[in-house]
mmCIF file of C-alpha atoms and ligand atoms in Angstrom:
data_model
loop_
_atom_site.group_PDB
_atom_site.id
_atom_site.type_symbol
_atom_site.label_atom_id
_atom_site.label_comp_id
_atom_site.label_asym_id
_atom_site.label_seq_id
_atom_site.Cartn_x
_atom_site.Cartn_y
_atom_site.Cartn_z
ATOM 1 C CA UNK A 1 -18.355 18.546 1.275
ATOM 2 C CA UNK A 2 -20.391 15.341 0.950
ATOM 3 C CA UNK A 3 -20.399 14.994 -2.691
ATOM 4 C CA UNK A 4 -23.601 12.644 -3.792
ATOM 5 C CA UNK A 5 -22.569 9.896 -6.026
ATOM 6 C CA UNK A 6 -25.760 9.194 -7.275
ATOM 7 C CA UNK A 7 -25.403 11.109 -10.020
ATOM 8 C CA UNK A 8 -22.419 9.629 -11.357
ATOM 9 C CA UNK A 9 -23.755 6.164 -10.741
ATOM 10 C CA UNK A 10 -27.172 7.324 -12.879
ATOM 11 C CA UNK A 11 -24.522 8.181 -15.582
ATOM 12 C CA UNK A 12 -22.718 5.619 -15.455
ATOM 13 C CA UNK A 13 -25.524 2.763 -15.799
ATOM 14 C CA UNK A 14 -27.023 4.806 -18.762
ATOM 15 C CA UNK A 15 -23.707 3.677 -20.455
ATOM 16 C CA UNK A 16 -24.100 0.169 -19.994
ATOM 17 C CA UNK A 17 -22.128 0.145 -16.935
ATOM 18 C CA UNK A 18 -24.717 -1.531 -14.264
ATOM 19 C CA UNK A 19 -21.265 -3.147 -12.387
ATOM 20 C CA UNK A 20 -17.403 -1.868 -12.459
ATOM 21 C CA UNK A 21 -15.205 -4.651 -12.216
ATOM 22 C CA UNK A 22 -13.200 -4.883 -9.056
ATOM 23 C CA UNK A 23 -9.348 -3.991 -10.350
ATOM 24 C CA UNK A 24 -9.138 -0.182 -11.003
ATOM 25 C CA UNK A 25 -6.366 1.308 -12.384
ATOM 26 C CA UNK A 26 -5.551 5.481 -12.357
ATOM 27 C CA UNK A 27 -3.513 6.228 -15.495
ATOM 28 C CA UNK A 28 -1.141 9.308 -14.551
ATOM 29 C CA UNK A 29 0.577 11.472 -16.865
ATOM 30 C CA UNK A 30 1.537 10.574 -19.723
ATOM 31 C CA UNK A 31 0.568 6.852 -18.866
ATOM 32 C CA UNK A 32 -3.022 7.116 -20.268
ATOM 33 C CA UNK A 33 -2.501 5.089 -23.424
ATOM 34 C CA UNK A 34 -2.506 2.043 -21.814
ATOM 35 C CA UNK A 35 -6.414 2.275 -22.070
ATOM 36 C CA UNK A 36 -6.266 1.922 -25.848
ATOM 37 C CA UNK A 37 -5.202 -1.607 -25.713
ATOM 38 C CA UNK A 38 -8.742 -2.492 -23.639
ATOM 39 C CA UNK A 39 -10.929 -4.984 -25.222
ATOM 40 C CA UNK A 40 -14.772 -4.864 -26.245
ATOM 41 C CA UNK A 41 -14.440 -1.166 -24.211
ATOM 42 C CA UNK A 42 -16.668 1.415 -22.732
ATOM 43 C CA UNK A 43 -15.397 4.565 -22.606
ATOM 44 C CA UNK A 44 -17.305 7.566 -20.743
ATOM 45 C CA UNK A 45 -15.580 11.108 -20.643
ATOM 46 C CA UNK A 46 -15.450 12.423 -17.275
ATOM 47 C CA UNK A 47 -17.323 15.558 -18.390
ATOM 48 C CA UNK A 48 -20.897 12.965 -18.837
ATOM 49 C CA UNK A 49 -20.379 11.654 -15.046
ATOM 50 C CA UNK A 50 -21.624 13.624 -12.746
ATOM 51 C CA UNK A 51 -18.840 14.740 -10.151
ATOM 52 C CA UNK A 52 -16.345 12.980 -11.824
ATOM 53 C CA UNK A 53 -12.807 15.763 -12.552
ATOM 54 C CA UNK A 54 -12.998 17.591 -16.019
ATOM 55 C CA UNK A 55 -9.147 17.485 -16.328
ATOM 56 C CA UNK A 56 -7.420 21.191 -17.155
ATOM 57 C CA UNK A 57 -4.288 18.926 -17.303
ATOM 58 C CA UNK A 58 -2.195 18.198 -21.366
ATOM 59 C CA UNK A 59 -1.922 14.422 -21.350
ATOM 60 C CA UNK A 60 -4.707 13.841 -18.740
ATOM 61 C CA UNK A 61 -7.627 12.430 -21.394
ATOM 62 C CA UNK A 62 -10.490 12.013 -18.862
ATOM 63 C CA UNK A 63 -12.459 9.498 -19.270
ATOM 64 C CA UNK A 64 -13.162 5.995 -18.098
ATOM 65 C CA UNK A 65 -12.654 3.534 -20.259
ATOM 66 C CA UNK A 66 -14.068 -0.344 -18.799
ATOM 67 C CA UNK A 67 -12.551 -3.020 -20.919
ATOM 68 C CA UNK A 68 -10.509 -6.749 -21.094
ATOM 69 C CA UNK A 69 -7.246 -6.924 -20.379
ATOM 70 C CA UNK A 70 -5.498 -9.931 -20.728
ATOM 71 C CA UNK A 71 -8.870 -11.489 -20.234
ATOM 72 C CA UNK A 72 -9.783 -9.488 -17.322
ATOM 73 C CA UNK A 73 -12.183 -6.547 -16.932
ATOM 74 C CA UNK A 74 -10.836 -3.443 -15.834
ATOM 75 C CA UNK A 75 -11.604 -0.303 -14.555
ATOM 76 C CA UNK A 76 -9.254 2.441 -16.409
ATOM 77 C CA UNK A 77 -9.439 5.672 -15.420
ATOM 78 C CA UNK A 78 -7.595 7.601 -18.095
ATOM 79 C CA UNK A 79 -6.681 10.922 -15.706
ATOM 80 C CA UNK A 80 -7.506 12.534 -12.922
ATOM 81 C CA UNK A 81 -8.196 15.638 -10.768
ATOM 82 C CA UNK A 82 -5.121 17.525 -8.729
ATOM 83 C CA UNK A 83 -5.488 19.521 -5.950
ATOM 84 C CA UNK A 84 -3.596 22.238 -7.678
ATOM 85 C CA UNK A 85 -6.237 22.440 -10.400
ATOM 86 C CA UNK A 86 -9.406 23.832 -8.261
ATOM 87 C CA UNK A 87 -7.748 23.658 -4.613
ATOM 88 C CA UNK A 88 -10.069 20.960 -4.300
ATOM 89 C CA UNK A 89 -8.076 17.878 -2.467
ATOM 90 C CA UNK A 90 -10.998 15.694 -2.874
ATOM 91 C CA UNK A 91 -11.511 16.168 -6.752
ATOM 92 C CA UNK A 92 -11.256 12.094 -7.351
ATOM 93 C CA UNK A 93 -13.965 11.420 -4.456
ATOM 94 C CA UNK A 94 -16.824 10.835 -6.580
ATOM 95 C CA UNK A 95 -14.871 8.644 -8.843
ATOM 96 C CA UNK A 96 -13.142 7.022 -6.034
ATOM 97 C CA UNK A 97 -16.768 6.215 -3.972
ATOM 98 C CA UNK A 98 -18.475 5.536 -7.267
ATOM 99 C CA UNK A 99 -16.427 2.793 -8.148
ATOM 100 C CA UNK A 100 -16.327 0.905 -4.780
ATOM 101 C CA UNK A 101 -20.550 1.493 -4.951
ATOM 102 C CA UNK A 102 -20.530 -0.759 -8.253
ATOM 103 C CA UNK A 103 -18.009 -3.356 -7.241
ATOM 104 C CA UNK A 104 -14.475 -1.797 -6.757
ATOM 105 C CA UNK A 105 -12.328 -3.642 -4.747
ATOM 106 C CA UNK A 106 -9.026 -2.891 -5.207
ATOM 107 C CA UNK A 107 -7.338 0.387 -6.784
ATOM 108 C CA UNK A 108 -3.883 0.618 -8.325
ATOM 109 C CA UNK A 109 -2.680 4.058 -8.622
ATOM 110 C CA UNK A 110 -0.040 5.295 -11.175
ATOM 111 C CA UNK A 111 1.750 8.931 -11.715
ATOM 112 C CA UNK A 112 4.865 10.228 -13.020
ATOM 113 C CA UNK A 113 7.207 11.736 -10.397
ATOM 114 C CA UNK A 114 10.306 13.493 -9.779
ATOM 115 C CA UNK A 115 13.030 10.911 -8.533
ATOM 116 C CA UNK A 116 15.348 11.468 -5.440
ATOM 117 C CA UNK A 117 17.330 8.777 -5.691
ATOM 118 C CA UNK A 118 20.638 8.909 -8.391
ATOM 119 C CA UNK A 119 20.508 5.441 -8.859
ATOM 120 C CA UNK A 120 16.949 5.292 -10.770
ATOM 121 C CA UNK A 121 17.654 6.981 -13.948
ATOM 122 C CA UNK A 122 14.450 8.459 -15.749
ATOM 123 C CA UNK A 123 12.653 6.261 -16.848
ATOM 124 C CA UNK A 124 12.353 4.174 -13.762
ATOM 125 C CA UNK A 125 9.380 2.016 -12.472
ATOM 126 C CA UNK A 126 9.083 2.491 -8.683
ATOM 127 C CA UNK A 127 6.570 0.407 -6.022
ATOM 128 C CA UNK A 128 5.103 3.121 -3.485
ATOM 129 C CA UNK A 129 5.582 1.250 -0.502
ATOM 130 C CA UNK A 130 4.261 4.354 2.211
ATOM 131 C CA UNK A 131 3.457 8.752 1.749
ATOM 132 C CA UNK A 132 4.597 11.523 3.515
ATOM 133 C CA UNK A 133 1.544 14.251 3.007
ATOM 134 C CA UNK A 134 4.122 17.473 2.745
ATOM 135 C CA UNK A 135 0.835 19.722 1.394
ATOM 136 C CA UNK A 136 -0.505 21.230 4.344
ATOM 137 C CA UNK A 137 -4.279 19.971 2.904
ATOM 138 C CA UNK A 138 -6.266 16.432 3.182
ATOM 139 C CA UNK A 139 -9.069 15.259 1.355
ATOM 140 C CA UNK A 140 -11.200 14.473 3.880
ATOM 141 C CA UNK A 141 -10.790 18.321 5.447
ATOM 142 C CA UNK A 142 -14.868 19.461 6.018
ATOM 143 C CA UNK A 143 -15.768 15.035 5.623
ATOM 144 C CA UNK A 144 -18.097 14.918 8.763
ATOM 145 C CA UNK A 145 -18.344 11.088 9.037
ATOM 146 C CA UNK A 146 -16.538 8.785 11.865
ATOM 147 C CA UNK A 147 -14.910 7.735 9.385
ATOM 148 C CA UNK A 148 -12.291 10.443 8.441
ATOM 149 C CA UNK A 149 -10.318 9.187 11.346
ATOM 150 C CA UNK A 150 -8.940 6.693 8.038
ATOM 151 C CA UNK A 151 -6.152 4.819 9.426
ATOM 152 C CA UNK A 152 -2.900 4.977 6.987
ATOM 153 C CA UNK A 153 -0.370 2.329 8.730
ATOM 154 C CA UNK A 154 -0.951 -0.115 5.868
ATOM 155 C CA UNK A 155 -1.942 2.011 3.331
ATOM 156 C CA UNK A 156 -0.002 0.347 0.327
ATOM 157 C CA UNK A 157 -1.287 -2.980 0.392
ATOM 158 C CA UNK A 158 1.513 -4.872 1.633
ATOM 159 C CA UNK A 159 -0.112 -7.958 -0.756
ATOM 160 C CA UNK A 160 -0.353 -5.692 -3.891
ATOM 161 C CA UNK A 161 3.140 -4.480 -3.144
ATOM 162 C CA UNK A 162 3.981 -8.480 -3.857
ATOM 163 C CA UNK A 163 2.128 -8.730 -6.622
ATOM 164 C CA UNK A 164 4.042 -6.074 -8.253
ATOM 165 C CA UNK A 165 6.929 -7.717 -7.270
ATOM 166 C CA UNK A 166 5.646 -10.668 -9.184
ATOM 167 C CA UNK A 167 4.337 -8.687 -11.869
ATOM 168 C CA UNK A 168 7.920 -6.938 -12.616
ATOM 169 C CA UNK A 169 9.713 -10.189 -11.770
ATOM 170 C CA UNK A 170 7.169 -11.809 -15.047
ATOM 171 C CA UNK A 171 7.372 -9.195 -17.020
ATOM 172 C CA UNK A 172 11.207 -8.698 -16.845
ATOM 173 C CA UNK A 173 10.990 -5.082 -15.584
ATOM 174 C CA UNK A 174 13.111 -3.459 -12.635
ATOM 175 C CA UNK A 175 10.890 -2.353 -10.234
ATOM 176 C CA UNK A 176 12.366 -0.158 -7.356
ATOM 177 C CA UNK A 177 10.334 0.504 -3.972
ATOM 178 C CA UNK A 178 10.252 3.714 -2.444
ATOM 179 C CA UNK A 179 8.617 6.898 -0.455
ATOM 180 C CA UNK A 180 6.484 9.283 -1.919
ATOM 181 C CA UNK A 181 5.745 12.845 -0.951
ATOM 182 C CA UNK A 182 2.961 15.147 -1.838
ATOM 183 C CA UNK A 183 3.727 18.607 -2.831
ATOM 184 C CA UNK A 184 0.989 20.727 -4.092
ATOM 185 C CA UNK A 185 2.123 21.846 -7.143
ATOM 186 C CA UNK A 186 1.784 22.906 -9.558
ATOM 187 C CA UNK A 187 5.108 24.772 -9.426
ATOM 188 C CA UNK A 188 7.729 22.192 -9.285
ATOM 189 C CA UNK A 189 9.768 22.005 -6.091
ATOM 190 C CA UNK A 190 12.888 24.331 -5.231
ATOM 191 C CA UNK A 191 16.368 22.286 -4.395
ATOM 192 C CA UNK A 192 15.839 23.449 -1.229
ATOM 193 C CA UNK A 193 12.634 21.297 -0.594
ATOM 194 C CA UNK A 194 14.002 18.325 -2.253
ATOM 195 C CA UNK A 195 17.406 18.511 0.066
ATOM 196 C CA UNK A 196 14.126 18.753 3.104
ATOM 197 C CA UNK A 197 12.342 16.164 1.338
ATOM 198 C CA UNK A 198 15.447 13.802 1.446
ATOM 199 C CA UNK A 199 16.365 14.506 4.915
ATOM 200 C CA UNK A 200 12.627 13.618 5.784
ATOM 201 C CA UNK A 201 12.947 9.973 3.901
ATOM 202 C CA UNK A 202 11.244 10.563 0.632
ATOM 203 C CA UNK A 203 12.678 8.714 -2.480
ATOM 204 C CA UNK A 204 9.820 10.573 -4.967
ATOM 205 C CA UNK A 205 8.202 13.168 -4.837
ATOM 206 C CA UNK A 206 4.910 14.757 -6.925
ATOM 207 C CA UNK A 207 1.952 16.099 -7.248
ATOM 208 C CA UNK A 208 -0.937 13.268 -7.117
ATOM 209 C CA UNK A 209 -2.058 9.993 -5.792
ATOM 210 C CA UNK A 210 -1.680 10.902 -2.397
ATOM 211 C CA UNK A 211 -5.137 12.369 -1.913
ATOM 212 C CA UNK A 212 -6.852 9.339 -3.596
ATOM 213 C CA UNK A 213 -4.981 6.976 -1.514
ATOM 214 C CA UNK A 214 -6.625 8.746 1.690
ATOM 215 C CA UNK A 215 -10.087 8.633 -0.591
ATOM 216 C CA UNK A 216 -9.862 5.035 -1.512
ATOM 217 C CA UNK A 217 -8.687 3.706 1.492
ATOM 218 C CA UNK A 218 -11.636 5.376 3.322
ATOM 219 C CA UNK A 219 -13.692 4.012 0.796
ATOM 220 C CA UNK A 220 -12.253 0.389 1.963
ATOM 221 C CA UNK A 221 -10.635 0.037 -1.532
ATOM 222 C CA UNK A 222 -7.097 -2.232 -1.433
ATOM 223 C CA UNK A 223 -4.777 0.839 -3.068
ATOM 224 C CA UNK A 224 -1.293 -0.289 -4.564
ATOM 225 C CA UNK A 225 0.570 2.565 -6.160
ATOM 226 C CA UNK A 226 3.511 3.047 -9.189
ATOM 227 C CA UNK A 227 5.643 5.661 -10.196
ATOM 228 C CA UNK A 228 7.144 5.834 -13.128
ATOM 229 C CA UNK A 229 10.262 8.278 -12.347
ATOM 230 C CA UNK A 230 10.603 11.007 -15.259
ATOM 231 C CA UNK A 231 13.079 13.082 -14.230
ATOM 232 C CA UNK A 232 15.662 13.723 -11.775
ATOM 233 C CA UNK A 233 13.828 16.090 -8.922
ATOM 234 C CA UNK A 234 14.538 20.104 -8.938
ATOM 235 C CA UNK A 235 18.105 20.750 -8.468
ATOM 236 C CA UNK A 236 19.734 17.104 -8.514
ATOM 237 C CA UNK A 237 21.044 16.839 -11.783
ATOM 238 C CA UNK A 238 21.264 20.406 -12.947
ATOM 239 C CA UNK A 239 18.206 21.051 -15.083
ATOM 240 C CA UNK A 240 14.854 22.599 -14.808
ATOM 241 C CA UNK A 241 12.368 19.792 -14.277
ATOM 242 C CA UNK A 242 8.895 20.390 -17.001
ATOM 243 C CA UNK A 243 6.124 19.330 -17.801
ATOM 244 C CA UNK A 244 7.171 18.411 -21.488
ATOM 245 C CA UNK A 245 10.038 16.161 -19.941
ATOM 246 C CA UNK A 246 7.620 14.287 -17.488
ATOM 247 C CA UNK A 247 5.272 13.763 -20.515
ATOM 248 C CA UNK A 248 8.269 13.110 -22.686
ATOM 249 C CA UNK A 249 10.024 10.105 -20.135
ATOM 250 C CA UNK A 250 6.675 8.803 -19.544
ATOM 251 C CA UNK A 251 6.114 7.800 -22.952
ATOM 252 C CA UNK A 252 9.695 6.656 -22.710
ATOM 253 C CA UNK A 253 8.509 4.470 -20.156
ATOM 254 C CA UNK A 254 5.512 3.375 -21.592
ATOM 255 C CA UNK A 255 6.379 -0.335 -23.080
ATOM 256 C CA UNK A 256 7.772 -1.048 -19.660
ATOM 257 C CA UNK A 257 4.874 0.568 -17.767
ATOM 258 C CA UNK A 258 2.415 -1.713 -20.037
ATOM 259 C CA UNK A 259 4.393 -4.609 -19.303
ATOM 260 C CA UNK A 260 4.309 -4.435 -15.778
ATOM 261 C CA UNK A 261 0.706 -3.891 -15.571
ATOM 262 C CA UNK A 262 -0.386 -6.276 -17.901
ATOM 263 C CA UNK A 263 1.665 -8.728 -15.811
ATOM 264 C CA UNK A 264 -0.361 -7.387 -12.590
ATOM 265 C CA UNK A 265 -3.624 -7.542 -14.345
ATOM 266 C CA UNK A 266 -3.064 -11.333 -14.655
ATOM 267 C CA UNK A 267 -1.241 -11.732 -11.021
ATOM 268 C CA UNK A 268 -4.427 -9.962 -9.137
ATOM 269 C CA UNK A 269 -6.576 -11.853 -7.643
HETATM 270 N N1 LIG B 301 8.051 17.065 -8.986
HETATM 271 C C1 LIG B 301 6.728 16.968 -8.788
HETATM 272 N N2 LIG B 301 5.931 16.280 -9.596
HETATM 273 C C2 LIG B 301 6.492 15.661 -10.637
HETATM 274 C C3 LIG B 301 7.861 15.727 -10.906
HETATM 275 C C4 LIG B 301 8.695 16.473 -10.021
HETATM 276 O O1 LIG B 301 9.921 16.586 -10.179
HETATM 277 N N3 LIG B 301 8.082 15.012 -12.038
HETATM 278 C C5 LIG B 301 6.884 14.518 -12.426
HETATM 279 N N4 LIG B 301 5.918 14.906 -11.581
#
């Protein structure tokens, strides 16, 4: 499964972009608009880089977009690949290696998610502080290298988790800290498997970043993660959970979403 990055790389210098800067950010559902506001940008659609995931996703632009925020260059990557779209877990590798090849160095992660907790009401801004992989698949599945054998103990940067801290704390934003678990999707879970996902210590749950946290922090990438909570998960507050409503809250979320990562952008080192 050794996907060659060259290609990508090739691509990417052909658009001017020799170097990526070392702060990456993943823009999840909904969340991609945050991009616009780059400076003096450079935006490449997914479908020109070579490996990089054509998204089959609404509100999943693809593209990366390299551009100033608050001062700083950044890495944007305006939606990604799911497992549930190709049954390929490892649909953000070549992305994911490509970046740390021209200068990556630390990844933040963002998604919308279903919310266990009754406490954060949609929309809510949540720290991933650890993962529970509940989708019976890994990435690095077929990866021959040593170097599957990617140790997870720290896997949220326990310094980018304070950084967000700082970030919310600047920015006046509540920022909660919890669990998140992997499902496959792309149904949405049954109460059933929320009620299991409780029991098992989950406080989110969805249907991304986990794969790209295994990627990136194989890659030797620094991976932070947010959630922004849109809805209340399957069977906790009555309603069918949708894709509409997790577009819908993350919009709703989006001044406070910009906020807090405009205030990390400047807190990174
Ligand atoms: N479940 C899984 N993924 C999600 C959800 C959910 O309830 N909301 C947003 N993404």
């Amino acid at each position: 499964m050794d996907q060659d990055i060259g290609g990508a790389i090739v691509a990417l210098k052909k658009h001017g972009l020799d170097s990526l800067p070392p702060l990456g950010i993943v823009l999840g559902s909904g969340l991609g608009s945050f991009a616009d506001e780059a400076a003096e940008a450079i935006a490449v659609g997914y479908a020109e880089l070579p490996g990089f995931p054509v998204p089959s996703v609404e509100g999943h632009a693809g593209r990366l977009v390299v551009g100033a925020i608050e001062g700083r260059r950044v890495a944007l990557f305006q939606g990604r690949g799911h497992y549930y779209e190709r049954g390929d877990a490892s649909a953000m590798r070549v992305a994911i290696d490509a970046f740390k090849n021209l200068g990556g160095a630390t990844l933040l992660l963002t998604n919308a998610a279903g919310g266990l907790r009754s406490e954060w009401k949609p929309p809510a801004l949540v720290a991933v502080t650890d993962h529970i992989n509940f989708s019976g698949t890994n990435p690095l599945i077929g990866h021959a290298g040593g170097d599957r054998f990617v140790p997870l103990t720290r896997a949220y940067d326990p310094e980018l988790i304070r950084t967000l801290r700082r970030a919310a704390g600047e920015a006046d934003v509540a920022l909660h800290e919890g669990v998140y678990m992997w499902f496959s999707g792309p149904s949405f879970e049954t109460p059933a498997e929320i009620r299991a996902a409780q029991i098992l210590g989950a406080d989110l749950v969805g249907m991304s970043t986990v794969p790209e946290v295994i990627l990136a922090r194989r890659a030797g990438l620094r991976v932070g993660a947010v959630s922004v909570v849109t809805n209340y998960a399957a069977g906790l507050s009555g309603g069918d959970p949708s894709h509409d409503e997790t577009q819908e809250y993350a919009r709703l979320a989006a001044d406070q979403f910009k906020r807090l990562l405009r205030a990390f952008v400047r807190q990174a080192a």
